Each structure stands twice: as C-alpha cells, then as structure tokens.
Coordinates of C-alpha atoms in Angstrom, one line a residue:
Chain A
M16 CA -95.8 -60.9 89.6
L17 CA -95.0 -62.1 86.1
I18 CA -96.5 -65.5 84.9
L19 CA -93.2 -66.8 84.0
D20 CA -91.7 -66.3 87.6
L21 CA -95.0 -68.0 88.9
F22 CA -93.9 -71.1 86.7
K23 CA -90.6 -71.1 87.9
M24 CA -91.9 -71.0 91.5
A25 CA -94.0 -73.9 90.8
I26 CA -91.5 -75.9 89.2
R27 CA -89.1 -75.3 92.1
S28 CA -91.7 -76.5 94.7
L29 CA -92.6 -79.5 92.6
I30 CA -89.1 -80.5 92.1
S31 CA -88.3 -80.1 96.1
H32 CA -91.1 -82.7 96.4
K33 CA -90.3 -85.1 93.9
L34 CA -91.8 -88.3 95.2
R35 CA -95.0 -86.7 96.2
T36 CA -95.3 -84.8 92.8
F37 CA -94.7 -88.3 91.2
L38 CA -97.5 -89.9 93.4
T39 CA -99.8 -87.2 92.9
A40 CA -99.3 -87.2 89.2
L41 CA -99.6 -91.1 89.2
G42 CA -103.4 -90.7 89.8
I43 CA -103.5 -88.7 86.5
I44 CA -101.3 -90.9 84.5
I45 CA -103.3 -93.9 85.4
G46 CA -106.4 -92.0 84.5
V47 CA -105.3 -90.6 81.3
A48 CA -103.7 -94.0 80.2
S49 CA -106.7 -95.9 80.8
V50 CA -108.7 -93.4 78.8
I51 CA -106.7 -93.8 75.9
S52 CA -106.1 -97.2 75.8
M53 CA -109.9 -98.1 76.6
I54 CA -110.9 -95.7 73.9
S55 CA -108.2 -97.3 71.5
I56 CA -109.6 -100.7 72.1
G57 CA -113.3 -99.5 71.6
E58 CA -112.3 -97.7 68.4
G59 CA -110.5 -100.6 67.1
A60 CA -113.4 -102.8 67.7
R61 CA -115.7 -100.4 65.8
Q62 CA -113.4 -100.0 62.9
Q63 CA -113.0 -103.9 62.7
T64 CA -116.7 -104.2 62.6
L65 CA -117.4 -101.6 60.2
S66 CA -114.6 -102.5 57.8
T67 CA -115.9 -106.1 58.0
I68 CA -119.4 -105.0 57.2
S69 CA -118.3 -102.6 54.6
K70 CA -116.8 -105.6 52.6
F71 CA -120.4 -106.2 51.5
G72 CA -120.3 -102.8 49.9
T73 CA -121.8 -99.5 51.4
N74 CA -123.0 -98.1 48.1
I75 CA -125.4 -100.8 47.8
I76 CA -129.3 -100.4 47.5
T77 CA -131.4 -103.1 48.1
I78 CA -135.2 -103.7 46.9
K79 CA -137.2 -106.2 48.5
P80 CA -140.8 -107.3 48.2
G81 CA -143.4 -106.3 50.8
Q82 CA -143.6 -103.5 53.3
K83 CA -140.8 -103.0 55.9
K84 CA -142.5 -102.4 59.1
S85 CA -139.8 -102.2 61.7
R86 CA -136.0 -103.0 61.9
H87 CA -135.9 -106.4 60.4
V88 CA -139.5 -107.4 59.9
S89 CA -141.1 -107.1 56.6
T90 CA -144.7 -107.9 55.9
G91 CA -147.1 -108.3 52.6
K92 CA -146.8 -110.0 49.5
V93 CA -143.4 -111.6 49.0
D94 CA -144.0 -112.2 45.1
T95 CA -144.0 -108.9 43.9
L96 CA -140.6 -108.5 42.4
I97 CA -139.7 -110.3 39.2
L98 CA -136.5 -110.7 37.1
E99 CA -137.9 -108.2 34.6
D100 CA -138.0 -105.6 37.3
A101 CA -134.1 -105.9 37.5
T102 CA -133.7 -105.6 34.0
V103 CA -135.8 -102.5 33.7
I104 CA -133.9 -100.8 36.6
E105 CA -130.7 -101.5 35.0
K106 CA -131.7 -100.0 31.6
N107 CA -133.6 -96.8 33.2
V108 CA -132.0 -95.6 36.2
P109 CA -129.0 -93.4 35.9
L110 CA -125.9 -93.2 38.1
I111 CA -125.6 -96.9 38.8
T112 CA -122.9 -99.4 38.1
G113 CA -124.6 -102.6 38.2
V114 CA -127.7 -104.4 39.3
A115 CA -128.0 -108.1 40.7
A116 CA -131.5 -109.8 41.1
Q117 CA -131.3 -112.7 43.8
V118 CA -133.1 -115.7 44.9
Y119 CA -131.8 -117.5 47.7
R120 CA -132.7 -120.6 49.9
S121 CA -130.6 -123.1 51.9
A122 CA -130.0 -126.4 50.0
Q123 CA -128.1 -129.7 50.4
L124 CA -125.0 -130.1 48.6
K125 CA -123.4 -133.5 47.9
F126 CA -120.0 -134.3 46.4
G127 CA -119.0 -137.9 46.4
N128 CA -119.7 -139.1 49.9
K129 CA -119.5 -135.6 51.4
N130 CA -122.8 -133.5 52.4
T131 CA -123.1 -130.0 53.4
N132 CA -126.1 -127.6 53.9
T133 CA -125.6 -124.5 52.5
T134 CA -127.1 -121.1 51.0
V135 CA -127.7 -121.4 47.4
R136 CA -127.9 -117.9 45.7
G137 CA -129.3 -117.5 42.4
T138 CA -128.1 -114.2 40.9
G139 CA -126.9 -112.1 37.9
K140 CA -123.5 -111.5 36.5
S141 CA -122.6 -108.3 38.4
Y142 CA -123.4 -109.9 41.9
A143 CA -119.6 -110.9 42.7
H144 CA -118.6 -107.3 42.0
L145 CA -121.4 -105.8 44.0
A146 CA -120.8 -107.9 46.9
N147 CA -117.1 -107.5 46.9
F148 CA -116.4 -110.9 46.1
E149 CA -113.1 -111.9 44.6
L150 CA -112.8 -114.9 42.4
E151 CA -110.0 -117.1 43.4
K152 CA -109.9 -119.9 40.8
G153 CA -111.9 -120.4 37.7
R154 CA -114.4 -118.0 36.5
Y155 CA -117.8 -116.5 37.2
F156 CA -120.9 -117.3 34.9
N157 CA -121.7 -115.0 32.1
Q158 CA -124.9 -113.7 30.4
Q159 CA -125.1 -116.6 27.9
E160 CA -125.2 -119.3 30.9
I161 CA -127.7 -117.0 32.5
N162 CA -130.0 -116.8 29.5
A163 CA -129.7 -120.4 28.9
S164 CA -130.4 -121.2 32.7
K165 CA -127.2 -123.5 32.6
R166 CA -126.4 -125.6 35.7
V167 CA -123.1 -124.0 36.6
C168 CA -121.9 -122.9 40.2
V169 CA -119.1 -120.9 41.7
L170 CA -118.4 -122.0 45.3
G171 CA -117.7 -119.8 48.4
Q172 CA -114.6 -121.0 50.4
T173 CA -116.2 -122.5 53.3
V174 CA -118.1 -124.8 51.0
V175 CA -114.9 -125.7 49.2
K176 CA -113.5 -126.7 52.4
N177 CA -116.5 -128.7 53.5
L178 CA -116.9 -130.7 50.2
F179 CA -113.2 -130.7 48.8
E180 CA -110.8 -130.0 51.4
E181 CA -107.5 -129.9 49.7
A182 CA -108.8 -131.2 46.1
N183 CA -109.4 -129.0 43.3
P184 CA -113.0 -128.4 42.7
L185 CA -112.9 -126.9 39.3
G186 CA -114.6 -128.9 36.6
T187 CA -116.3 -131.3 38.8
N188 CA -119.8 -131.9 39.2
I189 CA -121.7 -131.6 42.5
K190 CA -125.4 -132.1 43.3
V191 CA -127.4 -129.2 44.6
D192 CA -130.8 -130.7 45.8
G193 CA -130.2 -133.8 43.7
K194 CA -129.3 -132.0 40.6
N195 CA -126.0 -132.0 38.8
F196 CA -124.0 -128.6 38.5
M197 CA -120.6 -127.9 37.2
V198 CA -118.2 -126.0 39.6
I199 CA -116.6 -123.4 37.2
G200 CA -115.2 -121.3 40.0
T201 CA -114.3 -120.5 43.6
M202 CA -114.4 -117.1 45.7
E203 CA -111.6 -115.8 47.7
P204 CA -112.4 -116.0 51.6
K205 CA -114.1 -112.8 52.9
G206 CA -113.9 -113.8 56.5
A207 CA -116.9 -114.6 58.7
L208 CA -118.7 -112.4 61.1
S209 CA -119.7 -113.9 64.4
W210 CA -123.1 -114.1 63.0
F211 CA -123.0 -114.8 59.5
D212 CA -120.3 -116.4 57.4
P213 CA -120.5 -115.0 53.7
D214 CA -118.1 -117.8 52.5
D215 CA -120.7 -120.4 53.2
Q216 CA -122.7 -120.3 50.1
I217 CA -122.7 -120.9 46.3
F218 CA -123.6 -119.0 43.5
I219 CA -125.7 -120.0 40.3
P220 CA -127.3 -118.1 37.6
V221 CA -130.6 -116.8 38.8
T222 CA -132.8 -118.2 35.8
T223 CA -131.2 -121.7 36.8
A224 CA -132.1 -121.2 40.5
Q225 CA -135.7 -120.0 39.6
K226 CA -136.6 -122.7 37.0
R227 CA -134.4 -125.6 37.8
V228 CA -133.9 -125.6 41.7
F229 CA -136.4 -123.4 43.5
G230 CA -139.3 -123.4 41.2
M231 CA -140.4 -119.9 41.4
D232 CA -141.3 -117.1 39.3
H233 CA -140.4 -114.0 41.4
I234 CA -137.3 -112.8 43.0
Q235 CA -136.4 -112.2 46.5
S236 CA -134.3 -109.2 46.3
I237 CA -132.5 -106.8 44.0
D238 CA -129.2 -105.3 44.7
V239 CA -128.3 -102.0 43.0
Q240 CA -124.7 -100.4 42.9
A241 CA -124.6 -96.6 43.0
A242 CA -121.6 -95.1 41.4
K243 CA -121.3 -92.6 44.1
I244 CA -122.4 -92.7 47.7
E245 CA -123.8 -89.3 47.5
D246 CA -126.3 -90.3 44.9
L247 CA -127.8 -93.2 47.0
E248 CA -131.0 -91.0 47.9
I249 CA -131.7 -89.9 44.3
I250 CA -131.3 -93.4 43.1
K251 CA -133.7 -94.7 45.8
E252 CA -136.5 -92.5 44.6
D253 CA -135.9 -93.0 40.8
I254 CA -136.0 -96.9 41.5
A255 CA -139.3 -96.4 43.8
Q256 CA -141.0 -94.1 40.9
L257 CA -140.1 -96.6 38.3
L258 CA -141.4 -99.7 40.1
R259 CA -144.7 -97.9 41.4
I260 CA -145.3 -97.4 37.5
R261 CA -144.3 -100.9 36.5
H262 CA -146.4 -102.3 39.3
N263 CA -149.3 -100.0 38.6
I264 CA -149.5 -98.7 42.0
P265 CA -152.2 -95.9 42.4
K266 CA -151.4 -92.7 44.3
G267 CA -152.0 -92.7 47.8
K268 CA -151.3 -96.5 47.9
E269 CA -148.5 -98.1 49.8
N270 CA -145.5 -99.5 47.7
D271 CA -145.5 -103.4 47.4
F272 CA -141.9 -103.4 47.9
Y273 CA -139.2 -101.3 49.8
V274 CA -135.9 -99.8 49.0
Q275 CA -133.1 -99.5 51.6
N276 CA -129.4 -99.2 51.6
S277 CA -126.6 -100.8 53.4
S278 CA -125.1 -97.7 54.8
Q279 CA -128.3 -97.4 57.0
W280 CA -127.3 -100.9 58.4
L281 CA -123.7 -99.9 58.8
N282 CA -124.7 -96.8 60.7
S283 CA -126.8 -98.7 63.3
W284 CA -123.8 -101.0 63.9
G285 CA -121.5 -98.4 64.0
D286 CA -123.5 -96.5 66.6
A287 CA -123.9 -99.7 68.7
A288 CA -120.0 -99.7 68.6
K289 CA -119.5 -96.3 69.5
T290 CA -121.6 -97.0 72.5
F291 CA -119.3 -99.4 73.6
T292 CA -116.3 -97.0 73.1
Y293 CA -118.1 -94.4 75.3
L294 CA -118.7 -97.1 77.9
L295 CA -115.1 -97.9 78.2
G296 CA -114.1 -94.4 77.8
G297 CA -116.6 -93.4 80.5
I298 CA -115.3 -96.0 83.1
A299 CA -111.8 -94.9 82.5
A300 CA -112.7 -91.1 83.0
I301 CA -113.8 -92.1 86.4
S302 CA -110.3 -93.1 87.3
L303 CA -109.1 -89.7 86.1
M304 CA -111.6 -88.2 88.2
V305 CA -110.1 -90.1 91.3
G306 CA -106.7 -88.8 90.2
G307 CA -108.1 -85.3 90.3
I308 CA -109.2 -85.8 93.9
G309 CA -105.8 -87.0 94.6
I310 CA -104.4 -83.6 93.4
M311 CA -106.8 -81.8 95.6
N312 CA -105.9 -83.8 98.6
I313 CA -102.3 -83.0 98.1
M314 CA -102.6 -79.4 97.3
L315 CA -104.7 -79.0 100.5
V316 CA -101.7 -80.5 102.5
S317 CA -99.3 -78.5 100.5
V318 CA -101.4 -75.3 101.3
T319 CA -101.5 -76.0 104.9
E320 CA -97.7 -76.8 105.0
R321 CA -96.9 -73.7 103.3
T322 CA -99.1 -71.4 105.3
R323 CA -96.2 -69.6 106.6
E324 CA -94.8 -69.1 103.0
I325 CA -98.1 -67.6 102.1
G326 CA -98.1 -65.2 105.0
I327 CA -94.5 -64.0 103.9
R328 CA -95.6 -63.6 100.4
K329 CA -98.7 -61.7 101.4
A330 CA -96.7 -59.6 103.8
I331 CA -94.3 -58.4 101.2
G332 CA -97.3 -57.5 98.7
A333 CA -98.7 -60.6 96.9
K334 CA -102.0 -60.0 95.9
K335 CA -104.8 -62.6 96.1
K336 CA -104.7 -63.2 92.5
E337 CA -100.9 -63.9 92.6
I338 CA -101.3 -66.6 95.2
L339 CA -104.1 -68.3 93.6
E340 CA -102.2 -68.3 90.3
Q341 CA -99.1 -69.7 91.9
F342 CA -100.9 -72.8 93.6
L343 CA -103.2 -73.3 90.5
I344 CA -100.1 -73.5 88.2
E345 CA -98.8 -76.1 90.5
S346 CA -101.7 -78.3 90.3
V347 CA -102.0 -77.7 86.4
L348 CA -98.4 -78.6 86.2
I349 CA -98.8 -81.8 88.0
S350 CA -101.9 -82.9 85.7
F351 CA -99.9 -81.7 82.8
L352 CA -97.1 -83.9 83.6
G353 CA -99.3 -86.7 84.4
G354 CA -101.4 -86.2 81.3
G355 CA -98.0 -86.3 79.2
V356 CA -96.6 -89.5 80.6
G357 CA -100.2 -91.0 80.7
I358 CA -100.4 -90.4 77.0
L359 CA -97.2 -92.5 76.5
L360 CA -98.4 -95.0 79.0
G361 CA -101.8 -95.2 77.1
I362 CA -100.3 -95.6 73.6
S363 CA -98.0 -98.4 74.8
I364 CA -100.9 -100.2 76.6
S365 CA -102.9 -100.3 73.4
K366 CA -99.9 -101.3 71.4
M367 CA -99.3 -104.2 73.9
V368 CA -102.9 -105.0 73.7
S369 CA -103.0 -105.2 69.9
N370 CA -99.4 -107.1 69.9
I371 CA -100.2 -109.6 72.8
G372 CA -103.9 -109.8 72.7
G373 CA -104.1 -109.6 69.1
W374 CA -107.0 -107.2 69.2
D375 CA -107.2 -104.1 67.0
T376 CA -106.7 -101.0 68.5
I377 CA -106.7 -97.4 67.1
V378 CA -105.3 -94.5 69.3
S379 CA -107.1 -91.5 67.9
T380 CA -105.8 -87.9 68.1
Q381 CA -109.2 -87.1 69.3
S382 CA -108.7 -89.4 72.3
I383 CA -105.3 -87.9 73.2
L384 CA -106.7 -84.4 73.1
L385 CA -109.7 -85.4 74.9
A386 CA -107.7 -87.2 77.8
F387 CA -105.0 -84.5 77.8
G388 CA -107.6 -81.5 77.9
F389 CA -109.6 -83.4 80.5
S390 CA -106.7 -83.9 82.7
V391 CA -105.6 -80.3 82.6
G392 CA -109.2 -79.3 83.2
I393 CA -109.0 -81.5 86.3
G394 CA -105.8 -79.9 87.5
I395 CA -107.6 -76.5 87.2
F396 CA -110.8 -77.6 88.8
F397 CA -109.3 -79.6 91.6
G398 CA -106.7 -77.2 92.1
F399 CA -108.9 -74.2 92.5
Y400 CA -110.3 -74.9 95.8
P401 CA -106.9 -75.4 97.7
A402 CA -105.5 -72.4 95.8
N403 CA -108.5 -70.3 96.8
K404 CA -107.9 -71.3 100.3
A405 CA -104.2 -70.2 100.1
A406 CA -105.3 -66.9 98.3
N407 CA -108.0 -66.2 101.1
M408 CA -105.6 -66.6 103.9
N409 CA -105.3 -64.0 106.5
P410 CA -101.6 -62.6 106.3
I411 CA -101.4 -62.0 110.2
E412 CA -102.5 -65.4 111.0
A413 CA -100.6 -67.0 108.2
L414 CA -97.4 -65.4 109.5
R415 CA -98.1 -66.7 113.0
Y416 CA -98.5 -70.3 111.8
E417 CA -96.0 -72.8 113.3
Chain B
M21 CA -95.4 -38.9 106.9
I22 CA -97.3 -41.1 109.4
S23 CA -100.4 -39.9 111.1
V24 CA -102.3 -42.0 113.4
K25 CA -105.6 -40.6 115.0
N26 CA -107.9 -42.4 117.4
L27 CA -106.9 -45.8 116.1
S28 CA -108.8 -48.6 117.7
K29 CA -109.3 -52.2 117.1
V30 CA -111.8 -54.7 118.5
Y31 CA -111.4 -58.3 117.7
D32 CA -114.7 -60.1 117.7
T33 CA -114.3 -63.8 118.2
G34 CA -118.1 -64.5 118.2
T35 CA -118.2 -65.4 121.9
L36 CA -116.3 -62.5 123.2
T37 CA -114.8 -59.3 121.9
V38 CA -111.4 -58.2 122.7
T39 CA -110.4 -54.6 122.3
A40 CA -106.6 -54.6 121.5
L41 CA -106.3 -50.8 120.6
R42 CA -108.3 -48.0 122.4
G43 CA -107.8 -44.8 120.7
V44 CA -104.2 -44.5 119.9
S45 CA -102.7 -41.3 118.2
F46 CA -99.5 -40.1 117.1
K47 CA -97.3 -39.0 114.1
I48 CA -93.9 -40.0 112.8
K49 CA -91.9 -37.8 110.8
K50 CA -89.7 -38.9 107.6
G51 CA -86.3 -40.3 108.8
E52 CA -87.6 -40.9 112.4
F53 CA -86.3 -43.9 114.2
V54 CA -89.2 -45.0 116.8
A55 CA -89.3 -47.8 119.1
I56 CA -92.5 -49.1 120.4
M57 CA -92.2 -50.9 123.9
G58 CA -94.7 -52.6 126.0
P59 CA -95.6 -56.0 127.7
S60 CA -97.4 -58.6 125.8
G61 CA -101.0 -57.8 125.5
S62 CA -100.2 -54.2 125.5
G63 CA -101.4 -53.9 121.8
K64 CA -97.9 -53.2 120.4
S65 CA -98.1 -56.1 117.8
T66 CA -101.8 -55.0 116.9
L67 CA -100.4 -51.4 116.2
M68 CA -97.7 -53.0 114.2
N69 CA -100.1 -54.9 111.9
M70 CA -102.1 -51.7 111.4
L71 CA -99.1 -49.7 110.4
G72 CA -97.9 -52.5 108.3
C73 CA -101.2 -52.5 106.4
L74 CA -101.7 -56.2 107.3
D75 CA -105.0 -55.4 109.1
L76 CA -107.5 -52.5 109.1
P77 CA -108.6 -50.5 112.3
T78 CA -111.9 -50.8 113.5
T79 CA -112.3 -47.1 113.8
G80 CA -109.8 -44.2 113.6
N81 CA -107.7 -42.8 110.7
Y82 CA -104.3 -44.0 109.5
R83 CA -102.6 -41.6 107.0
L84 CA -99.3 -43.2 105.2
E85 CA -97.7 -40.3 103.0
D86 CA -100.7 -39.1 100.9
L87 CA -102.8 -42.3 101.3
E88 CA -105.8 -42.7 103.7
I89 CA -105.2 -46.5 104.7
S90 CA -108.5 -47.1 106.5
S91 CA -110.6 -47.0 103.2
L92 CA -108.4 -49.3 101.0
K93 CA -109.2 -52.6 99.5
P94 CA -107.4 -55.7 100.2
N95 CA -105.6 -55.6 96.9
Q96 CA -104.8 -52.0 97.4
L97 CA -103.4 -52.9 100.7
A98 CA -101.2 -55.6 99.2
E99 CA -99.9 -52.8 97.0
V100 CA -99.1 -50.5 99.6
R101 CA -97.2 -53.2 101.5
N102 CA -95.4 -53.9 98.4
R103 CA -94.4 -50.4 97.6
R104 CA -94.2 -48.5 100.7
I105 CA -93.5 -50.9 103.7
G106 CA -90.6 -53.4 104.5
F107 CA -91.0 -55.9 107.1
V108 CA -88.3 -57.4 109.2
F109 CA -89.4 -60.3 111.6
Q110 CA -88.1 -61.8 114.9
S111 CA -88.1 -65.4 113.0
F112 CA -86.6 -63.8 109.6
N113 CA -89.3 -65.3 107.4
L114 CA -87.1 -65.9 104.5
L115 CA -88.5 -68.5 101.9
P116 CA -86.4 -71.6 102.7
R117 CA -86.0 -72.8 99.1
A118 CA -85.1 -69.5 97.4
T119 CA -81.4 -68.3 97.6
A120 CA -80.7 -64.9 99.3
L121 CA -80.8 -62.9 96.1
E122 CA -84.1 -64.7 95.1
N123 CA -85.6 -63.7 98.7
T124 CA -84.5 -60.2 98.1
E125 CA -85.8 -60.1 94.7
L126 CA -89.4 -61.2 95.8
P127 CA -90.9 -58.0 96.4
L128 CA -89.8 -56.4 93.1
L129 CA -91.3 -59.5 91.2
Y130 CA -94.6 -58.9 92.8
G131 CA -94.2 -55.2 92.2
R132 CA -93.4 -55.9 88.5
V133 CA -90.0 -53.7 88.6
S134 CA -87.9 -54.4 85.8
N135 CA -84.0 -54.9 86.3
S136 CA -84.9 -56.7 89.5
T137 CA -81.9 -58.8 89.9
E138 CA -79.7 -55.8 89.8
I139 CA -81.6 -53.9 92.3
A140 CA -81.5 -56.9 94.7
M141 CA -77.9 -57.2 94.2
N142 CA -77.5 -53.7 95.3
A143 CA -79.7 -54.0 98.4
L144 CA -77.4 -57.1 99.3
E145 CA -74.5 -55.1 98.9
R146 CA -76.1 -52.4 101.3
V147 CA -76.3 -54.8 104.1
G148 CA -72.9 -56.4 103.3
L149 CA -74.0 -59.9 101.9
K150 CA -73.2 -59.6 98.3
H151 CA -70.6 -62.4 98.4
R152 CA -73.5 -64.7 100.1
A153 CA -76.1 -64.0 97.2
N154 CA -76.6 -67.4 96.0
H155 CA -76.8 -69.1 99.4
K156 CA -80.1 -70.6 100.7
P157 CA -81.3 -69.5 103.9
T158 CA -80.2 -72.9 105.6
E159 CA -76.4 -72.0 104.6
L160 CA -76.8 -68.7 106.4
S161 CA -76.1 -67.7 110.1
G162 CA -78.9 -66.1 111.9
G163 CA -77.3 -62.7 111.6
E164 CA -77.1 -63.2 107.9
K165 CA -80.5 -64.3 107.6
Q166 CA -81.7 -61.2 109.3
R167 CA -79.5 -59.0 106.8
V168 CA -81.2 -60.7 104.0
A169 CA -84.5 -60.0 105.5
I170 CA -83.3 -56.5 105.9
A171 CA -82.1 -56.3 102.2
R172 CA -85.5 -57.6 101.2
A173 CA -87.4 -54.9 103.2
L174 CA -85.3 -52.3 101.7
V175 CA -85.4 -53.3 98.1
N176 CA -88.5 -51.3 97.1
Q177 CA -87.3 -48.2 99.0
P178 CA -90.3 -48.3 101.2
A179 CA -91.6 -45.4 103.2
I180 CA -91.2 -47.2 106.2
I181 CA -89.5 -50.3 107.7
L182 CA -91.2 -52.1 110.4
A183 CA -89.1 -54.5 112.4
D184 CA -90.8 -56.7 114.9
E185 CA -88.4 -57.7 117.7
P186 CA -85.5 -58.0 115.0
T187 CA -82.7 -59.1 117.4
G188 CA -85.2 -61.5 119.3
N189 CA -83.7 -64.7 117.7
L190 CA -80.0 -63.6 117.6
D191 CA -77.4 -63.7 120.2
S192 CA -76.4 -60.3 121.7
E193 CA -73.3 -59.7 119.6
T194 CA -75.1 -60.3 116.1
G195 CA -77.9 -58.4 117.7
E196 CA -75.6 -55.4 118.1
D197 CA -74.5 -55.9 114.6
I198 CA -78.0 -55.7 113.2
M199 CA -78.8 -52.7 115.5
S200 CA -75.7 -50.8 113.8
L201 CA -77.1 -51.7 110.5
F202 CA -80.4 -50.2 111.4
L203 CA -78.8 -47.0 112.7
Q204 CA -76.6 -46.9 109.7
L205 CA -79.7 -47.1 107.3
N206 CA -81.5 -44.6 109.5
K207 CA -78.6 -42.2 108.8
E208 CA -79.4 -42.7 105.1
N209 CA -82.6 -41.1 105.9
V210 CA -84.8 -44.6 106.2
T211 CA -87.9 -44.2 108.5
L212 CA -87.5 -47.1 111.1
I213 CA -90.3 -48.2 113.5
L214 CA -89.2 -51.0 115.7
V215 CA -91.1 -53.2 118.3
T216 CA -89.3 -54.5 121.1
H217 CA -89.5 -55.3 124.8
E218 CA -85.8 -54.9 125.2
E219 CA -84.9 -51.5 127.0
E220 CA -81.4 -51.7 125.7
I221 CA -82.4 -52.0 122.1
A222 CA -85.2 -49.4 122.6
L223 CA -82.6 -46.8 123.8
K224 CA -81.0 -46.9 120.3
A225 CA -83.9 -45.3 118.9
Q226 CA -84.6 -41.5 118.7
R227 CA -88.0 -41.8 120.2
I228 CA -89.8 -44.4 122.4
I229 CA -93.5 -45.0 122.5
K230 CA -94.5 -46.9 125.6
M231 CA -97.8 -48.9 125.4
K232 CA -99.9 -50.6 127.9
D233 CA -103.5 -52.1 127.4
G234 CA -104.1 -50.8 124.2
R235 CA -103.2 -47.2 124.9
I236 CA -100.0 -45.2 124.7
I237 CA -98.7 -44.3 128.2
K238 CA -95.6 -42.6 127.4
D239 CA -94.1 -40.9 124.2
H240 CA -90.9 -39.2 124.5
L241 CA -87.7 -38.3 122.5
L242 CA -84.3 -39.5 123.6
E243 CA -81.2 -37.6 123.5
A244 CA -78.8 -38.5 120.4
T245 CA -76.9 -41.5 121.6
P246 CA -73.5 -42.4 120.5
C247 CA -73.5 -46.0 118.8

C-alpha cells in the first residue's frame, strides 16, 4: 500500500474519533507548550543577564597586582602596579584602543546637609568609554586636569539622586572625604544588577585620587580595551611580556600581576544561566513524556478496539509492515498535531509572560525545533509498541474477535 | 489447481494438544464449485484457514497453482492472500468507515495495483452495486453488504474464492440472491470453495466434501442442478 493511502486512512480514523484525538494530543500540546515557554523564559533571563553584564564591555582586559589563585581570590603583593605601567602599555601594545588605570575605594560624600557613602574611582580619560558610560550632562575630565591632579569629579546617577535629588549638580562643590571637588559632569544611568550598582560611584582623575585622596603610589587595576575580541589572547600575552620586563621578573618566576578578560566572567555567568534554562526545559520535557505515555495508552485501546479491522486487512493481504505503518502514522499524526498546536500555545504563553509578568522571554527557533522534533519522536517511540502489537496479530484470531 | 496432501493441523495450547485435521487429501480443478460440509468441530474451519493461507499446516503439503504454500513466510503468505485468494465471510467483515468502493478497492491498494478505482468500480458493477458505490456499510442492507464483500473478493482476480457461511447472516431470499451471484461467477470460470452446514446451500455446488473429526468422510460430485 502506498504511504499516501496510509495517511488518508490514518486521518480518517483520527477524524472519526475527534474528541479522543484531541484529548490524546492535549498531552503533547501541554508538553510542547511548556517546553517552549519555559525555555523562552530561561533564555530571556540569560540574555538579560548577559546584556547587562556586557554593558561593562566584553573586549576589556583587566590587569591586577598579585597572583590569581582561584575564582575571585587573589594573593601576593598589592602594590606592584604603578601608573607608568599603564602609560607604557598604551604606548607599546598594538591592537588596543584604550587604557585606563584605576584606583578605587569607598568614601564619604557630602553636599550641604546630605551624606552618602559611595565608591570613588580614580581613573584616566579613557575609562568612561571603556566601561560604556555615557555622559548625561557636562563633560569628562581631560588630560590637563589629570596631569595637574585637579579636584574635579563626574557623578554616577545614583549619587546624583542621593545628593542632589532634582537640583542641577553641575558646577557645585561637594566634599569627598572632607576635600572639595567640583562637579563637572554626570553619567547616564546604566541600570543596576542585583549585586552591584554601577551608577553608585563617582569618577575623579587618577592622579588626584592617588595624591590627594587615598595617598598611594600604586594603582589597583588597569583596564585595556581591545580593538577586536579575536585579538584578546594576543594582547594578553603582549601585556604580560611587557610587564615582566618592566618589573624585572626572571625566567621561571611567577608574575607579580595577573591578566584576565571580562568575557571569561561573562562566560561563567552565561553558563550558570544556561543551566537554569536546561533545568526549566527538563522539567517541561517530563510533561511531554507524560503526553507520550497518553498516546501509547490510547493507541493500545484503539488497537484492541480495531482487532477485527486488523484481521480483515491481514486477510485481504496487508503485510505486517503495512499494519505497523498504519498505526505508527496515526500516533505520529497525533503528536504532530499536538506539536503544532503546542508551539502556538507556547509562543502565546511566553508573550503573555513578557506582557503581563514583565519578564523578558525569547522564543528561539532551536527550542521550537527541539520541542517539535521531540514530540514527533515521542509519537514514534510510544506509538511503536501498540503498532507492533497490531502488526503481530494472528489474522484468524483477529477475525474471530468480537 | 489446488492439491492438498496429507494435511494435518495440531494446536498446542500448552496444557493440551488438539488435533483439528488428521491427514486430509484432495484436489480441486480450476472453475470447480466445491462445498465443504460438516458439523462444528469437524475441522472445516481449520481447513478453510489452511486453504486461505491464514495459517500453515503442521504437516502435509498444500499446493496452490504453482506455489508450495506450506514453506512460505508470513509476508509471502500475505502476498498470496492478496493476489490469489478472495474471502467472503459470514459477517461480511467490511471496514465500517469506508465506502463500498473503498472497501472493494482495499486489496488493490495493498497489492499496489494502479487504476484501482476503476477496477474496483468494475467489480462493483459485476455484483450489481455500482449505484451504491459511495455508501458506507451502515447504509447498506445485509445482501448489499455481502455483495460488496464479494466484489472485494473478486477484485484482484484471485485463483479461488473462499466463502465461509456466506448466507449465514442473511434471510433466505437474500441468501438465494447471493447464491445465484456465486453460481453466476462460477459460470464465468471463478473457482469457488464454500463452507456451509446447510444442505440446501451445499446442493447448489458441483461437489460436496463432507468432514467429521478432522477427516474427509465423503467426497462426491453432484449432478448439475438447475438454478
């Protein structure tokens, strides 16, 4: 029998039991819809985390003093980097577009009768660009002000709110650890992550921070921006070589600094979010599995009900394979139908979650293909046993079945 | 055309064995109309299943045209049933959701015959049901259903038509009609084997094989009877 005829027969049989077909497909519909919507929620969360993190720049290499021992712990001397290291890197390492030396510490700010505690970041003129900060009002400090260790500052948006509320901060003087600083600019808000608010800091020239506020000769980190992400590894090696020479480190001895890039950090966060997506998808897949068992259940009932029909077909010459295909096509059609409706339902659920719940959701083509492929696979897998049972029936007994 | 030699069938149910056929031998020529008679338990149904290639004998040989059936595999048996054998059952055994035409067409579909609709239509015409082609079995009378079943049995031009109590579910008048249809087909050189326990029906055949306890007790030719 031609496959087309088998399809016609399967469709006719499904249509003649509309309610049963729908209820059987419902298991798959719910399964596919939950897989798609859960993965879209997970993906949305992941993308949101990544995009927030990447606001800090993904092509940034950070050099810190000491040695990195494990994930977030560094040991060794903390005063091995100096401002001149940053200058030399900027002059001698190719393929980079900016270098920003940094010192930072938390300090007390005062304006009028308002107080706030925030991070004071002393840095160079490229920092705002490197860290993807946009200027909201005023200007950023220039090289002259850095060279002259001027007491000027640029405020993050959270600080502006805490100290000035609605007032215009430009041109006013605030006290940083008791010293007067003039506000020359404010930054656009970047949005807070749950564990860290990048808007809660102020920026001052690195030399001013070293000499007039913190009283230190060394610097705490150097950020280097690569022109292209692909060059990150080469740049890291160049920097390491250069600094080893500058710091007179003999062969075989460990660096007194370490170099890392933010994309590594990004990756580990991305991986964590991916695990979350897998978890959600996995739980949803279980319901798809239950739907598959529903198909098997109904197909077994259907095979028993149609024992006589199977007997007739065998008597007039249907081969085992043709009976198997007929029932397999039915179960695959059910899961195909369920998969299709499930995809539509899943997409609407994830739209609803993002509209009503305000979460970001991303329905990926992959998740649709995955859920659909999985549901058709389930149709074949769970349809096989009933179909095989039908195909193996003894025609004489099947014909006698009442 | 059909040659059966020493056919026997033993059913083994695990706890007990039942011998349904005990060495049956006969030959049937092309175009013959044979009735097989016997009380229930005589082995006539088992013999029908063997002749219809629905089951294989435990021992003995069954030759259908040029084929030795006893050595065939299940798929080959299915093919033989499809190409060379037509079944007519007591309870019609039509597919309830398919029309008369589709029911008639089914063996052609399994046999991958092209032009199947046209051939099926011709078969329906032969049994006088062309005008009911698009009706479903539930919309047909008992006699009409059996005619569709006969059309289905005919459609592949089989070597033999096996009819198992074809009039058993019909009233006597309709039964008569069906029997005249069989006689008509027999005149057109269709080989017919009919299982019945009704003497009256069996007498319409040319030859009667009587069975008892798995053996043939009588095998005799009848005089030609007027229909």
